[in-house]
Amino acid sequence: MNLYMKPTITLINGNIPFVFTVPPVDFADSKTMGNIPVEIVDIGQDIRSGKRNMDVYSWSGFLPSIESRFYDPVLNPLGSSPSKLYLETLMKKNVILFLVIPEYPLFVRCKIDSLRFESRDHSGDIYYSITLVQEGSGLGIVDKLTGLFKRG
């Protein structure tokens, strides 16, 4: 595996990491506010500020088969089909995960919102698109009252 393939995306389920060994083709980080346009008589439209919505993270790439040159048993011993089944199981069970991308830096609690899988060639690789939605207020390593990092 090429050591310069970045970013490294990892989903952590408790103490079990799932590493996407091949960096994504694309990555999107969406942040939205629930702003509402309001009609005011004889004046026009005004924007009423809403609350911040949860962040949405999405990317696409492929899960390498065991025969692929991108397969790395050290980072992720699962092949393409077991990886697909594992991700589907995480989504069906509505598991809270930690999304970790140290190059950005991004450390967020999230859940899988959508998955899409596709076979494009006869290599055994499985192409995917994944969308994650932020869960709660992130890692929970910052004290909500003081805003400082928790100790110990």
Short mmCIF file of C-alpha atoms in Angstrom, two decimals:
data_model
loop_
_atom_site.label_atom_id
_atom_site.label_comp_id
_atom_site.label_asym_id
_atom_site.label_seq_id
_atom_site.Cartn_x
_atom_site.Cartn_y
_atom_site.Cartn_z
CA MET A 1 0.00 0.00 0.00
CA ASN A 2 1.15 3.52 -0.78
CA LEU A 3 1.97 5.43 2.42
CA TYR A 4 0.99 8.73 0.80
CA MET A 5 -2.66 7.83 0.24
CA LYS A 6 -4.51 10.41 2.32
CA PRO A 7 -6.87 11.12 4.03
CA THR A 8 -7.20 8.13 6.32
CA ILE A 9 -10.86 7.64 7.20
CA THR A 10 -11.71 5.42 10.17
CA LEU A 11 -15.07 4.55 11.70
CA ILE A 12 -14.76 3.33 15.29
CA ASN A 13 -17.46 1.14 16.84
CA GLY A 14 -16.61 1.01 20.55
CA ASN A 15 -13.04 -0.31 20.40
CA ILE A 16 -13.31 -1.79 16.89
CA PRO A 17 -11.87 0.38 14.10
CA PHE A 18 -12.97 0.07 10.48
CA VAL A 19 -10.36 1.68 8.22
CA PHE A 20 -11.17 2.65 4.65
CA THR A 21 -7.85 1.58 3.12
CA VAL A 22 -8.43 3.49 -0.11
CA PRO A 23 -8.90 7.28 0.27
CA PRO A 24 -12.22 8.61 -1.01
CA VAL A 25 -12.72 9.95 -4.51
CA ASP A 26 -14.64 12.87 -3.01
CA PHE A 27 -15.50 14.11 0.46
CA ALA A 28 -18.29 16.51 1.48
CA ASP A 29 -18.92 18.17 4.83
CA SER A 30 -22.31 19.91 4.91
CA LYS A 31 -23.31 22.38 7.59
CA THR A 32 -26.72 24.04 7.46
CA MET A 33 -28.84 26.43 9.48
CA GLY A 34 -32.61 26.18 9.60
CA ASN A 35 -33.14 29.77 8.39
CA ILE A 36 -36.74 30.63 7.49
CA PRO A 37 -37.80 33.37 5.07
CA VAL A 38 -40.65 35.47 6.54
CA GLU A 39 -42.97 37.70 4.51
CA ILE A 40 -43.47 41.13 6.09
CA VAL A 41 -46.39 43.16 4.72
CA ASP A 42 -45.30 46.26 2.74
CA ILE A 43 -41.59 45.52 3.37
CA GLY A 44 -40.77 42.20 1.66
CA GLN A 45 -38.92 39.17 2.87
CA ASP A 46 -36.74 38.87 5.94
CA ILE A 47 -34.73 35.91 7.15
CA ARG A 48 -35.48 34.52 10.60
CA SER A 49 -32.42 32.76 11.98
CA GLY A 50 -32.88 29.11 12.75
CA LYS A 51 -30.96 26.61 14.80
CA ARG A 52 -27.85 24.91 13.53
CA ASN A 53 -28.63 21.52 12.00
CA MET A 54 -26.47 18.44 12.47
CA ASP A 55 -23.45 18.16 10.19
CA VAL A 56 -23.58 15.67 7.33
CA TYR A 57 -20.46 13.92 6.00
CA SER A 58 -20.43 11.97 2.77
CA TRP A 59 -17.86 10.40 0.48
CA SER A 60 -17.46 7.66 -2.09
CA GLY A 61 -14.76 5.22 -3.03
CA PHE A 62 -14.27 1.49 -3.27
CA LEU A 63 -13.72 -1.42 -0.93
CA PRO A 64 -10.81 -3.48 -2.31
CA SER A 65 -11.10 -7.22 -2.75
CA ILE A 66 -8.46 -9.52 -1.29
CA GLU A 67 -6.84 -9.85 -4.74
CA SER A 68 -6.57 -6.06 -5.18
CA ARG A 69 -3.23 -4.29 -4.88
CA PHE A 70 -4.98 -1.80 -2.57
CA TYR A 71 -5.92 -4.51 -0.07
CA ASP A 72 -4.03 -4.05 3.21
CA PRO A 73 -4.67 -6.79 5.82
CA VAL A 74 -2.89 -4.73 8.50
CA LEU A 75 -5.27 -1.75 8.22
CA ASN A 76 -8.43 -3.70 7.37
CA PRO A 77 -8.35 -7.52 7.20
CA LEU A 78 -11.86 -7.67 5.71
CA GLY A 79 -12.24 -8.02 1.97
CA SER A 80 -14.84 -6.15 -0.05
CA SER A 81 -17.87 -8.38 0.66
CA PRO A 82 -17.31 -8.70 4.45
CA SER A 83 -16.69 -4.93 4.62
CA LYS A 84 -19.98 -4.31 2.84
CA LEU A 85 -21.85 -6.63 5.23
CA TYR A 86 -20.21 -4.98 8.26
CA LEU A 87 -21.20 -1.46 7.13
CA GLU A 88 -24.75 -2.63 6.40
CA THR A 89 -24.97 -4.18 9.88
CA LEU A 90 -23.78 -0.94 11.51
CA MET A 91 -26.46 0.98 9.64
CA LYS A 92 -29.28 -1.50 10.39
CA LYS A 93 -28.43 -1.56 14.11
CA ASN A 94 -28.23 2.26 14.18
CA VAL A 95 -24.82 2.12 15.90
CA ILE A 96 -23.20 5.34 17.12
CA LEU A 97 -19.72 5.54 15.59
CA PHE A 98 -16.74 7.86 15.82
CA LEU A 99 -15.64 9.28 12.49
CA VAL A 100 -11.91 9.96 12.67
CA ILE A 101 -9.99 11.77 9.92
CA PRO A 102 -6.73 12.95 11.53
CA GLU A 103 -5.56 14.88 8.43
CA TYR A 104 -8.50 17.34 8.57
CA PRO A 105 -8.68 17.05 11.87
CA LEU A 106 -12.14 15.59 12.31
CA PHE A 107 -13.32 13.56 15.32
CA VAL A 108 -17.13 13.28 15.38
CA ARG A 109 -19.81 11.00 16.82
CA CYS A 110 -22.15 9.96 14.03
CA LYS A 111 -24.51 7.38 12.57
CA ILE A 112 -24.68 5.96 9.07
CA ASP A 113 -27.58 7.63 7.27
CA SER A 114 -27.28 6.00 3.86
CA LEU A 115 -25.19 3.45 1.98
CA ARG A 116 -25.05 2.65 -1.71
CA PHE A 117 -23.04 -0.22 -3.20
CA GLU A 118 -22.22 -1.00 -6.81
CA SER A 119 -20.14 -3.49 -8.81
CA ARG A 120 -18.64 -1.84 -11.88
CA ASP A 121 -16.06 -4.32 -13.09
CA HIS A 122 -15.09 -7.93 -12.54
CA SER A 123 -12.26 -7.19 -10.10
CA GLY A 124 -14.24 -8.04 -6.96
CA ASP A 125 -13.96 -4.47 -5.69
CA ILE A 126 -17.19 -2.93 -4.40
CA TYR A 127 -17.80 0.75 -5.06
CA TYR A 128 -19.72 2.61 -2.37
CA SER A 129 -21.23 5.93 -1.35
CA ILE A 130 -21.76 6.62 2.33
CA THR A 131 -23.48 9.43 4.22
CA LEU A 132 -23.05 9.98 7.96
CA VAL A 133 -25.03 12.32 10.19
CA GLN A 134 -23.53 13.89 13.31
CA GLU A 135 -24.89 12.46 16.55
CA GLY A 136 -25.12 14.79 19.54
CA SER A 137 -22.38 17.30 20.22
CA GLY A 138 -19.28 15.47 19.01
CA LEU A 139 -16.82 13.50 21.12
CA GLY A 140 -17.94 14.67 24.51
CA ILE A 141 -14.34 15.32 25.61
CA VAL A 142 -15.09 18.97 26.35
CA ASP A 143 -16.92 19.95 29.52
CA LYS A 144 -20.19 21.67 28.48
CA LEU A 145 -20.15 24.06 31.44
CA THR A 146 -16.55 25.32 31.21
CA GLY A 147 -15.73 24.54 27.57
CA LEU A 148 -12.41 23.04 28.68
CA PHE A 149 -11.04 19.58 27.93
CA LYS A 150 -11.89 16.97 30.56
CA ARG A 151 -9.00 15.46 32.51
CA GLY A 152 -8.32 11.77 33.04
#
